[in-house]
mmCIF file of C-alpha atoms and ligand atoms in Angstrom:
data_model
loop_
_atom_site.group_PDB
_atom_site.id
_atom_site.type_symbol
_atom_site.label_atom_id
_atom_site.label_comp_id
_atom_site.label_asym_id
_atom_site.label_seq_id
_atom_site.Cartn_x
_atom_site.Cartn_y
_atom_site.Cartn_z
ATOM 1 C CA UNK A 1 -10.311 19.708 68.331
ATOM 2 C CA UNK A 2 -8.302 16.719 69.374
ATOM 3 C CA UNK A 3 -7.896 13.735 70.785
ATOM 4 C CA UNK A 4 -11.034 11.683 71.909
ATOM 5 C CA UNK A 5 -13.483 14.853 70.778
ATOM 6 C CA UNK A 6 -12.557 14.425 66.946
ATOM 7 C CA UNK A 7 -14.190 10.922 67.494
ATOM 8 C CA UNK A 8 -17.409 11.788 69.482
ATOM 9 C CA UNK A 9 -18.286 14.888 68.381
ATOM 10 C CA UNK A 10 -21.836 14.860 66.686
ATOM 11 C CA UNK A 11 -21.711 14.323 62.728
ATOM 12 C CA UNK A 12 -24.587 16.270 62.146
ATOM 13 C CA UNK A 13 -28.584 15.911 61.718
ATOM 14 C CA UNK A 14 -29.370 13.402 58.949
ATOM 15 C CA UNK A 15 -32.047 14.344 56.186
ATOM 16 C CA UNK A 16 -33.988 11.580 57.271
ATOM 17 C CA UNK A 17 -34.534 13.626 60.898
ATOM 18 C CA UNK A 18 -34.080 16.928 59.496
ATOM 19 C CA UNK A 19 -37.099 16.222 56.484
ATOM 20 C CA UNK A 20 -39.536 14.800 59.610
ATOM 21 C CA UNK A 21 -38.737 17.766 62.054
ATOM 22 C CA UNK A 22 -39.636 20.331 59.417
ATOM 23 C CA UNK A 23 -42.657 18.062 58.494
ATOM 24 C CA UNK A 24 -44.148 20.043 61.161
ATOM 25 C CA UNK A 25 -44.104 23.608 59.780
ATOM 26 C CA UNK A 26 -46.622 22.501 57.106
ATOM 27 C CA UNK A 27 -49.715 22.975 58.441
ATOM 28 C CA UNK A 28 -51.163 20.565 56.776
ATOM 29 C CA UNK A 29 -48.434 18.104 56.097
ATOM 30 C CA UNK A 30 -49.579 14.784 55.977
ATOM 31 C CA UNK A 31 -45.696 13.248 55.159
ATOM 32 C CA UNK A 32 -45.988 12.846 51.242
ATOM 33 C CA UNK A 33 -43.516 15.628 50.469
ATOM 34 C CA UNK A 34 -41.425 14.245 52.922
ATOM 35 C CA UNK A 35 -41.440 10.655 51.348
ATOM 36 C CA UNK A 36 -41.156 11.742 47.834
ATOM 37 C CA UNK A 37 -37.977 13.635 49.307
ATOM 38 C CA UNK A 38 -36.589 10.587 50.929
ATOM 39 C CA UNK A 39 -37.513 9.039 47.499
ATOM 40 C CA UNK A 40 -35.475 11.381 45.679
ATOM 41 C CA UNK A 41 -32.485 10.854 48.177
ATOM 42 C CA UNK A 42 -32.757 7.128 47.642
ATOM 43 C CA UNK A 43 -32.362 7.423 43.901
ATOM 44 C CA UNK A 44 -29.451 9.818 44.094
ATOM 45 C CA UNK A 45 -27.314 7.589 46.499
ATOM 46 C CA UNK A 46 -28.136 5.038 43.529
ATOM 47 C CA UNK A 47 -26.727 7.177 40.636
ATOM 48 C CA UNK A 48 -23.900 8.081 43.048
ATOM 49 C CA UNK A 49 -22.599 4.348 43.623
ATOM 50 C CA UNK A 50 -23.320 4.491 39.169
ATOM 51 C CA UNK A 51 -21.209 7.607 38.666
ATOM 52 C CA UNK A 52 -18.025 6.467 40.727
ATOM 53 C CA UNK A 53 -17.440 3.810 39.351
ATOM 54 C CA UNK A 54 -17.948 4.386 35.992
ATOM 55 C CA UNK A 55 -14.862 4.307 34.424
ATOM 56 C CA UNK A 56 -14.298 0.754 36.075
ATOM 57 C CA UNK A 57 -17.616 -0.478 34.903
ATOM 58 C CA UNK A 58 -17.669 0.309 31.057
ATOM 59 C CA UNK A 59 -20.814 2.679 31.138
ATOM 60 C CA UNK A 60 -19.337 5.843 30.795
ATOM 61 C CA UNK A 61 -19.878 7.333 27.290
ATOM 62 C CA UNK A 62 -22.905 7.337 24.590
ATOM 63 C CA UNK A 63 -25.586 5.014 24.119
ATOM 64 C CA UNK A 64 -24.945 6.245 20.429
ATOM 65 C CA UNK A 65 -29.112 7.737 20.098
ATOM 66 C CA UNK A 66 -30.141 11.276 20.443
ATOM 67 C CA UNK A 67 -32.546 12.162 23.063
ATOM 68 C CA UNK A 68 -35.928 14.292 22.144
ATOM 69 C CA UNK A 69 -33.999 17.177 22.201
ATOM 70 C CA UNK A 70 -31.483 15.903 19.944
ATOM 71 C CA UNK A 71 -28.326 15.759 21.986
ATOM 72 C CA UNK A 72 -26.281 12.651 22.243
ATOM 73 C CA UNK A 73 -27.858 10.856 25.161
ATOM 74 C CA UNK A 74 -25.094 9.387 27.865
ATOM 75 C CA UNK A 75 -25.225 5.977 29.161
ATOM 76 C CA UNK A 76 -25.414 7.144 32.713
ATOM 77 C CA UNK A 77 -28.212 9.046 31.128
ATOM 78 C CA UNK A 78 -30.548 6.429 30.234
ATOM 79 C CA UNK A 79 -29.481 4.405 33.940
ATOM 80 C CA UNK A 80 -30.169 7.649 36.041
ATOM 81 C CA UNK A 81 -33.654 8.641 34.559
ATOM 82 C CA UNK A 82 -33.996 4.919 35.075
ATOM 83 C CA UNK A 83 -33.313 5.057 38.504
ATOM 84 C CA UNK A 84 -35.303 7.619 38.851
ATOM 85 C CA UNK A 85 -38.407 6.886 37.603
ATOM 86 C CA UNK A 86 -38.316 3.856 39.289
ATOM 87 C CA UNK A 87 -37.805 5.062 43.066
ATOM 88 C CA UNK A 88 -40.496 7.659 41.971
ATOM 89 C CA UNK A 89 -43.179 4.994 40.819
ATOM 90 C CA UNK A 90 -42.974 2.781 43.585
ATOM 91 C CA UNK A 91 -42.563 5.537 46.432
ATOM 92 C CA UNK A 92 -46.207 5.831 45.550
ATOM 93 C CA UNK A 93 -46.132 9.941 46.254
ATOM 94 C CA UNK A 94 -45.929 11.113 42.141
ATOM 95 C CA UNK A 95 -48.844 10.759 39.428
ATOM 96 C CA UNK A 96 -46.476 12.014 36.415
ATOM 97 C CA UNK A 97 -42.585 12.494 35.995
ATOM 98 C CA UNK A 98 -41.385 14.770 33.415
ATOM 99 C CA UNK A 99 -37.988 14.237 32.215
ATOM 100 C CA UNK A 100 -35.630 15.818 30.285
ATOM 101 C CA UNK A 101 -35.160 12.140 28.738
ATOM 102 C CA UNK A 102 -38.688 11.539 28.335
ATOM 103 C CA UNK A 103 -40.512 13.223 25.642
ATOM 104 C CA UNK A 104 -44.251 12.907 27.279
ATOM 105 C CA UNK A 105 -45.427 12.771 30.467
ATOM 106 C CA UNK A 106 -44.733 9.343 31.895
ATOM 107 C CA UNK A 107 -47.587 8.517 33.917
ATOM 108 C CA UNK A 108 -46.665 6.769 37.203
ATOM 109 C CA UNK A 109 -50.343 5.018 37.829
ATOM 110 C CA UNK A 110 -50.221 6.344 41.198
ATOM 111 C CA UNK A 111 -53.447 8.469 40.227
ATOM 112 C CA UNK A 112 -53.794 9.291 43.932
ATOM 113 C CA UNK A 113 -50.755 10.738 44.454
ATOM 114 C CA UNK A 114 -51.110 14.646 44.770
ATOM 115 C CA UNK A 115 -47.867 15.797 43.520
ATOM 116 C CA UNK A 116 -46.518 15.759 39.885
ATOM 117 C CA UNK A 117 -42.345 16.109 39.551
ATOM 118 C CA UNK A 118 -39.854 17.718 36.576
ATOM 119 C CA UNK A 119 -36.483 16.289 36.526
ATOM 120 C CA UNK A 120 -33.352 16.238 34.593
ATOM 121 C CA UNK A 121 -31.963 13.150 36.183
ATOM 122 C CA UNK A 122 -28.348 13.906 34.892
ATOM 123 C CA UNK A 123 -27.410 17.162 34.044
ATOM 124 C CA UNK A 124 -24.125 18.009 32.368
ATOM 125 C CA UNK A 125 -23.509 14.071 31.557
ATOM 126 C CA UNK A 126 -20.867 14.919 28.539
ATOM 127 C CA UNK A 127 -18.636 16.093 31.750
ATOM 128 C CA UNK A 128 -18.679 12.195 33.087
ATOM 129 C CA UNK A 129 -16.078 10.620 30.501
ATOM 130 C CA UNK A 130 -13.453 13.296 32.053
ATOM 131 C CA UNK A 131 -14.464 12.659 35.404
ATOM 132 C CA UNK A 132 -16.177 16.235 36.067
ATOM 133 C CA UNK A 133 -18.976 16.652 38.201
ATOM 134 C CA UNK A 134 -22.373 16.294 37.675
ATOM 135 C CA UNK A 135 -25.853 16.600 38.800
ATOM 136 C CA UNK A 136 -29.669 16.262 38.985
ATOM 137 C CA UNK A 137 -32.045 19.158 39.304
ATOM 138 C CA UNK A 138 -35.707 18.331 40.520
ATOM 139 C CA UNK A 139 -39.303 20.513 41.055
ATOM 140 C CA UNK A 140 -41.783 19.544 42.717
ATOM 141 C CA UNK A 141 -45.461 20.669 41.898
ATOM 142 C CA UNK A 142 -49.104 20.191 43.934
ATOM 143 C CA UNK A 143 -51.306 18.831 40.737
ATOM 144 C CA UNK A 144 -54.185 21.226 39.357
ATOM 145 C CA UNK A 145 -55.759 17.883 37.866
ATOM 146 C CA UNK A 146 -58.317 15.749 40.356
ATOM 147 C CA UNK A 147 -57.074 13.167 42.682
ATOM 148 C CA UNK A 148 -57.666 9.641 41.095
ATOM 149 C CA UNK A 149 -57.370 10.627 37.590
ATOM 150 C CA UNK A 150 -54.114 10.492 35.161
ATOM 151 C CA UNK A 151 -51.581 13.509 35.194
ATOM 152 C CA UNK A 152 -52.513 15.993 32.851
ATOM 153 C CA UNK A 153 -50.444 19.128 30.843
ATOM 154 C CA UNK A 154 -51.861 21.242 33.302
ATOM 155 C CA UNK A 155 -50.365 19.672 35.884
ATOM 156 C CA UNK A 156 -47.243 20.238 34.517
ATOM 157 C CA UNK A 157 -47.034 23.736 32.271
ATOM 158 C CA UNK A 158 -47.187 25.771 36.238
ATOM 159 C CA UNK A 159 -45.260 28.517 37.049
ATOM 160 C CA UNK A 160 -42.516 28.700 38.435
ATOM 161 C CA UNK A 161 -43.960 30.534 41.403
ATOM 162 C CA UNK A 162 -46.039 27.242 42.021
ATOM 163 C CA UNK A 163 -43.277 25.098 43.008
ATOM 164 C CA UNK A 164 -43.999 23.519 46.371
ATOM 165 C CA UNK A 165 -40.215 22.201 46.470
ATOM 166 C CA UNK A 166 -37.131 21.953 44.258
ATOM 167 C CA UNK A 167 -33.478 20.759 44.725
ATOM 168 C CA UNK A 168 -30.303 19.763 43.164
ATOM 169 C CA UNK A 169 -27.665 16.994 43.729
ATOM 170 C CA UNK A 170 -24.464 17.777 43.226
ATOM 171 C CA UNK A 171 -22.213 14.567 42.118
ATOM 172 C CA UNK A 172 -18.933 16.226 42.971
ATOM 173 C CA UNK A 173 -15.728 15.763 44.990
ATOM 174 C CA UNK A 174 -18.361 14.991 47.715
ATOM 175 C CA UNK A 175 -21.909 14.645 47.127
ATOM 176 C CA UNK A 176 -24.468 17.020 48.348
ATOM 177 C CA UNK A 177 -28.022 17.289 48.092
ATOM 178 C CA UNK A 178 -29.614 20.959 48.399
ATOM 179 C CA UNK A 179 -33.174 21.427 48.732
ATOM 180 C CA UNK A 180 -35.411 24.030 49.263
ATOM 181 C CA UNK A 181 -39.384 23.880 50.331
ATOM 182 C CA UNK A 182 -40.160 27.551 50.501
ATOM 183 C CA UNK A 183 -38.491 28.251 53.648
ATOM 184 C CA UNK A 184 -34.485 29.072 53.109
ATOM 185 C CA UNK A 185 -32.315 26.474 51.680
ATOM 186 C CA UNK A 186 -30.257 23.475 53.243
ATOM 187 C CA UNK A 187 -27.641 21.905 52.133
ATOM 188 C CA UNK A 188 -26.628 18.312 53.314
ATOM 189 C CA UNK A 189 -23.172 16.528 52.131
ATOM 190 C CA UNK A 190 -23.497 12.460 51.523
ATOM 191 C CA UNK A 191 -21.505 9.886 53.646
ATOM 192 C CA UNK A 192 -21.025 7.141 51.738
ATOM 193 C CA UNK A 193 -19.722 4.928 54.812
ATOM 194 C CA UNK A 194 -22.812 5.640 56.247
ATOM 195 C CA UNK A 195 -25.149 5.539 53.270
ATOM 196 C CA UNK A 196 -26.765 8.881 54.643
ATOM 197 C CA UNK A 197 -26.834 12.943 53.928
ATOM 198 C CA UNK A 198 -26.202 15.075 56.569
ATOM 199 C CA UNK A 199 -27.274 18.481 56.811
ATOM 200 C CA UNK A 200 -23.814 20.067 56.438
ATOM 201 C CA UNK A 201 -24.963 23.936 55.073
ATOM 202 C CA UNK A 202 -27.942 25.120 56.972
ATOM 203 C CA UNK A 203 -29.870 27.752 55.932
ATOM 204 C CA UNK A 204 -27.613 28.777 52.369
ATOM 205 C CA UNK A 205 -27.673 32.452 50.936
ATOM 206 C CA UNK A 206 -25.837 33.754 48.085
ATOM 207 C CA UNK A 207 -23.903 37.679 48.654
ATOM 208 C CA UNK A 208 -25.439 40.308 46.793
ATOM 209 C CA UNK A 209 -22.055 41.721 45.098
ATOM 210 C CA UNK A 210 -20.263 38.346 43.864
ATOM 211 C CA UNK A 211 -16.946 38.295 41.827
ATOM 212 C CA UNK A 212 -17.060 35.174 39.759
ATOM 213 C CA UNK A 213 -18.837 35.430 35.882
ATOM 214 C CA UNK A 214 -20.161 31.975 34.941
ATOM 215 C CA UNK A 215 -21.053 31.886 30.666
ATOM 216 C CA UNK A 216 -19.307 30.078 27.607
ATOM 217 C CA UNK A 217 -17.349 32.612 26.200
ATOM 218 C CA UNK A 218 -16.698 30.345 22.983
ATOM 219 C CA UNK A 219 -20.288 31.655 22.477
ATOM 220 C CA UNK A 220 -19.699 35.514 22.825
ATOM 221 C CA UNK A 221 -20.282 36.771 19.137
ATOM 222 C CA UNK A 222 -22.887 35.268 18.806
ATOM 223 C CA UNK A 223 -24.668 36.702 22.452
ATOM 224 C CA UNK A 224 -26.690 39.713 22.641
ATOM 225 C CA UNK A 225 -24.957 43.161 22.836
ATOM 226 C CA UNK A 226 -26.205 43.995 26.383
ATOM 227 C CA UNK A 227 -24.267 40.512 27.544
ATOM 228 C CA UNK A 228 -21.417 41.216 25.442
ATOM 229 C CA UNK A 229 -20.882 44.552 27.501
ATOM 230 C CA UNK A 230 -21.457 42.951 30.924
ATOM 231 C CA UNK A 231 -18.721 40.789 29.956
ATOM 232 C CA UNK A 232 -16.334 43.279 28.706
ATOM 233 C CA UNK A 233 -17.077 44.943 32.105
ATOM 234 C CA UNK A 234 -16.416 41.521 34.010
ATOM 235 C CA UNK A 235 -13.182 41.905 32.367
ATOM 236 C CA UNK A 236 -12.180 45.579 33.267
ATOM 237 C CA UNK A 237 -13.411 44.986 36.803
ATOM 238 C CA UNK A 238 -10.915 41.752 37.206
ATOM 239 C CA UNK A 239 -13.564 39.584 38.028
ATOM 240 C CA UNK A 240 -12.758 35.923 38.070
ATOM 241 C CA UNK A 241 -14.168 34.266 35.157
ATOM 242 C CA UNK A 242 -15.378 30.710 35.941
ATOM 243 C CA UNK A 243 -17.246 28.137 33.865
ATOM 244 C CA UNK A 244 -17.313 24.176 34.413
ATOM 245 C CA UNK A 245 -20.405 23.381 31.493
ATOM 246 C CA UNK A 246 -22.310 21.536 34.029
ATOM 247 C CA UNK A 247 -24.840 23.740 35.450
ATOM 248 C CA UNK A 248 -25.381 22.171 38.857
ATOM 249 C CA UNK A 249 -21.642 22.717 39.880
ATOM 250 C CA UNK A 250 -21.340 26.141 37.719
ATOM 251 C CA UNK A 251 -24.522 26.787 40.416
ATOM 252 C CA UNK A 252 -23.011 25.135 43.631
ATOM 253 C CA UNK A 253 -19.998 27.357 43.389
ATOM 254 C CA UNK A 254 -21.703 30.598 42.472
ATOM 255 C CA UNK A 255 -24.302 30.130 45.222
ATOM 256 C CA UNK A 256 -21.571 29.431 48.093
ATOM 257 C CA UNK A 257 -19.159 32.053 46.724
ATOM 258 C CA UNK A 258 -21.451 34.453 44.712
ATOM 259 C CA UNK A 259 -21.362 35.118 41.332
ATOM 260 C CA UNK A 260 -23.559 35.210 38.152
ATOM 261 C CA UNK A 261 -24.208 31.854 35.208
ATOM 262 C CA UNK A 262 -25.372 33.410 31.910
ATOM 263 C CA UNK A 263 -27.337 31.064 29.478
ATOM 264 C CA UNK A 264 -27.996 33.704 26.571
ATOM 265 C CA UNK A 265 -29.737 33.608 23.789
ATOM 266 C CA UNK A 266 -27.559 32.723 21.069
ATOM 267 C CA UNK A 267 -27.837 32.830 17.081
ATOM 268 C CA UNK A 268 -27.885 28.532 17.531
ATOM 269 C CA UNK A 269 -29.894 28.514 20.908
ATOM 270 C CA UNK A 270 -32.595 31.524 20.055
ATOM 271 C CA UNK A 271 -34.374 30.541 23.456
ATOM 272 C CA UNK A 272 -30.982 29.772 25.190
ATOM 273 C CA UNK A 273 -30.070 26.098 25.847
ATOM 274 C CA UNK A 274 -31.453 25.296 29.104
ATOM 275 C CA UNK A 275 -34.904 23.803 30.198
ATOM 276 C CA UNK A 276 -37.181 26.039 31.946
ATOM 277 C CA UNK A 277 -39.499 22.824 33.485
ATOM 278 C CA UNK A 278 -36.533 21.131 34.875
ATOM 279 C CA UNK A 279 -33.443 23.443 35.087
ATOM 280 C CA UNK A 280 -34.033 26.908 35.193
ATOM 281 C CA UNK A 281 -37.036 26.991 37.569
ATOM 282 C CA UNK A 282 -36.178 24.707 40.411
ATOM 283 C CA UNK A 283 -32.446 26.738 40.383
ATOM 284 C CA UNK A 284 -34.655 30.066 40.143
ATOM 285 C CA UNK A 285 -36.483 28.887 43.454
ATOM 286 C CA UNK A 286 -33.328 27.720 45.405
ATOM 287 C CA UNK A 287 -31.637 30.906 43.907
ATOM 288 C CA UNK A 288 -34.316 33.070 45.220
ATOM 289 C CA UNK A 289 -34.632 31.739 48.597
ATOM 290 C CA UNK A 290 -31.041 32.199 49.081
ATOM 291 C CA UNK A 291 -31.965 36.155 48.540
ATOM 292 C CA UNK A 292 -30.111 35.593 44.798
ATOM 293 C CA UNK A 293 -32.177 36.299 41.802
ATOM 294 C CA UNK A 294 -32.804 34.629 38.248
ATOM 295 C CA UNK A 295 -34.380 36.563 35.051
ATOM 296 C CA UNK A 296 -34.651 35.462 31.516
ATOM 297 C CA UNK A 297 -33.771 39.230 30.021
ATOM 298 C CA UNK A 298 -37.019 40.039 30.461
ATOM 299 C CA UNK A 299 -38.802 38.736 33.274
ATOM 300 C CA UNK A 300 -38.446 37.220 36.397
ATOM 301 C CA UNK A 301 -38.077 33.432 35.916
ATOM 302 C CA UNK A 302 -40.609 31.751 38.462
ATOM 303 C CA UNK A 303 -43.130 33.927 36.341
ATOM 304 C CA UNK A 304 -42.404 32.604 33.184
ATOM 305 C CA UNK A 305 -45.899 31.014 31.979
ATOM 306 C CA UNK A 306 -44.870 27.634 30.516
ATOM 307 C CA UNK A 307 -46.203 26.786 26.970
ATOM 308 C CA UNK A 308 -44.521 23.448 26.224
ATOM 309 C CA UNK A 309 -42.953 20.705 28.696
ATOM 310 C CA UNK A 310 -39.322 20.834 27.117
ATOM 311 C CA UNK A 311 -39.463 24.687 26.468
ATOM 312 C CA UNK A 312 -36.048 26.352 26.640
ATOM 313 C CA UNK A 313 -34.993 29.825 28.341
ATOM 314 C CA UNK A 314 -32.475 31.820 28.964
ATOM 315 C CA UNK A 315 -30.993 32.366 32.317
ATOM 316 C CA UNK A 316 -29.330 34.874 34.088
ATOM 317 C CA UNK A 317 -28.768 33.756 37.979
ATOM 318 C CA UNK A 318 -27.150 34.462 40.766
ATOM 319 C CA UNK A 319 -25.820 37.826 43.382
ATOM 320 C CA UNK A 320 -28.658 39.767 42.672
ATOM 321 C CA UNK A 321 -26.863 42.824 42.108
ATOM 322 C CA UNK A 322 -25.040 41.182 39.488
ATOM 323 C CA UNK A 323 -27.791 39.765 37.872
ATOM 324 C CA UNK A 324 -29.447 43.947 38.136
ATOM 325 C CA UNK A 325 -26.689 44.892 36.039
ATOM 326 C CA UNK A 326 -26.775 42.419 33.238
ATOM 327 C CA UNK A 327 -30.480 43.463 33.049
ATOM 328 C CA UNK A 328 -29.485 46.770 33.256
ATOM 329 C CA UNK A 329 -27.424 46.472 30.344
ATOM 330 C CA UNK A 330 -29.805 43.791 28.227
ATOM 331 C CA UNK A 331 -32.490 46.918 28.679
ATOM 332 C CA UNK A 332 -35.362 45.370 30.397
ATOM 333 C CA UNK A 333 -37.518 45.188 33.052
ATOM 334 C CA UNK A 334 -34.390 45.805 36.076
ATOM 335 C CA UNK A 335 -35.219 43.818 39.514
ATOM 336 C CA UNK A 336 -37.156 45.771 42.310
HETATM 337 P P1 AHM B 401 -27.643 18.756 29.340
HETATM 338 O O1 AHM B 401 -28.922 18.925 30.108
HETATM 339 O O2 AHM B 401 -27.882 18.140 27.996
HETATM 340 O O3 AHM B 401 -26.571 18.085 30.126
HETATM 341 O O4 AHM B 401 -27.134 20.263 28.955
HETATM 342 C C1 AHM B 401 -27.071 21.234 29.932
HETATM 343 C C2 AHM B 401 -25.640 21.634 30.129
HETATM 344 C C3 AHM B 401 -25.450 22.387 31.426
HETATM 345 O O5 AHM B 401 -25.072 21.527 32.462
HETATM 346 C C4 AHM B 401 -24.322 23.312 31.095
HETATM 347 O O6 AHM B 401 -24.322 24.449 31.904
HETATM 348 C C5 AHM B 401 -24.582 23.641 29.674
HETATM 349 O O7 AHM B 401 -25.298 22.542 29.122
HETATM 350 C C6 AHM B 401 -23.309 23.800 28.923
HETATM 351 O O8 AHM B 401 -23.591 24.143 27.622
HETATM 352 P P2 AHM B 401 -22.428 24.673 26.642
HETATM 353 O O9 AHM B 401 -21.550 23.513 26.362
HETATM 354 O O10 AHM B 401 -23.150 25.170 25.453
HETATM 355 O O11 AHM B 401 -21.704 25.767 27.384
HETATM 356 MG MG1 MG B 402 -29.696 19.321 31.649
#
């Protein structure tokens, strides 16, 4: 392309237009989802404008607290989930938030709002003093409580399998928000001159035989045997090993050039270290759209039955023939 055509050929469609064209394929869509989305976008072009200019304005590093699950909570932390919760209140289209930074169920007092969300509003926020990137992974779930009445546990301990949307932004060298509702998954990169996202990966799917092996090795002594050989073999095959510590990207980069993350158990982490409400799950749904696959060892992940809001897992996602022979090896239940 040159000349005049660099200049005025089309940039792309915008979420905005893209979220209200697919409005339509919901039968009966009545344009909540699709503001809570926009809501979700707003807050992330928030945390963006936070996150660039960190080191500049002082609030990089720890607020010097633990959060409920004990780990050193970030400033950026405390001023995304803040962020958050606030677009999510006043967009009117959430009755409860759960949040990785919250310990119950923050009720929004929109009691007539029919969807409830899980969110960990900044994921991998240790990365941010070294200026790696980040992210925020979101699901969203129909409630099981009645319409008019505060959000309940029930609304919130759903499997995986119930998720009616989930997404993840990616704070990177550009900024992208991918989403799925149930219907493939769409990627769209952020403009900051224009303040908007456009759809810039349509309809993402992750290769079935990847070459990249996503897990903290530091950890390897202490993983199961079955992932100790499935790394040994990652070695003899020449497979390139890969590993960030910030899920989202770990995710991004696995998804677009196929590969597997590992999250074992561990002798410190006996249920693994991530989230199943708020990490594992809403990846597990993008994953699986994008024909990929996600298992705990044992069991698919959407099917997980959830017991407690902050309840950890361990994950194995990604090319789904990768992810078969991890299984394989950790002697359970192999995919389909
Ligand atoms: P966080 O939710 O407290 O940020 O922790 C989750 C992060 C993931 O982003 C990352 O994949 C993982 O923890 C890294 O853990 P480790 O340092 O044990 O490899
Ligand atoms: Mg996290």
């Amino acid at each position: 392309m040159t000349g005049i055509e660099k200049f005025t050929s089309p940039i792309g469609v915008a979420l905005d237009r893209f979220i209200s064209a697919k409005q339509e394929e919901f039968t009966y869509a009545t344009g909540e989802l699709s503001q809570l989305l926009r809501d979700i976008a707003l807050a992330s072009k928030i945390i963006n404008r936070e996150i660039n200019r960190a080191g500049l304005s002082g609030i990089e590093g720890s607020i010097g607290a633990d959060n409920i699950q004990g780990e050193r909570q970030q400033m950026l932390d405390v001023i995304a989930d803040y962020r958050f919760t606030r677009a999510l209140v006043r967009g009117g289209q959430t009755c409860g938030i759960v949040s990785e930074e919250n310990a119950e169920i923050i009720d929004t007092k929109n009691h007539n709002a029919k969807y409830i969300i899980t969110i960990d509003p900044l994921d991998g926020s240790s990365n941010i003093d070294v200026n790696v990137s980040v992210g925020t992974i979101f699901s969203i779930y129909r409630r099981k409580s009645p319409i008019g009445t505060p959000p309940t546990l029930e609304d919130v301990l759903q499997k995986g399998t119930e998720q009616v949307a989930a997404g993840y932004i990616l704070y990177g060298s550009s900024t992208m928000l991918v989403f799925t509702t149930g219907f493939g998954v769409n990627g769209f990169t952020y403009e900051p001159s224009l303040g908007e996202y456009f759809l810039s990966h349509p309809d993402m799917t992750i290769c079935e035989d990847g070459n990249i092996y996503s897990v903290n090795e530091g950890g390897y002594y202490s993983f199961p045997q079955g992932v100790q050989d499935y790394i040994d073999e990652c070695k003899k095959k020449k497979m390139r090993a890969r590993y960030i510590g910030s899920l989202v990207a770990d995710f991004h980069r696995n998804l677009l050039k196929g590969g597997i993350y590992m999250y074992p158990s561990t002798k410190e982490y006996k249920n693994g270290k991530l989230r199943l409400l708020y990490e594992c799950n809403s990846l597990a749904f993008i994953i699986e759209q994008a024909g990929g696959y996600a298992s705990n060892g044992e069991k698919r992940i959407l099917e997980i039955e959830p017991e407690e809001k902050h309840q950890r897992t361990p994950l194995y996602i990604g090319s789904k023939n990768m992810v078969k022979e991890v299984l394989n090896r950790v002697n359970v239940t192999s995919i389909a």
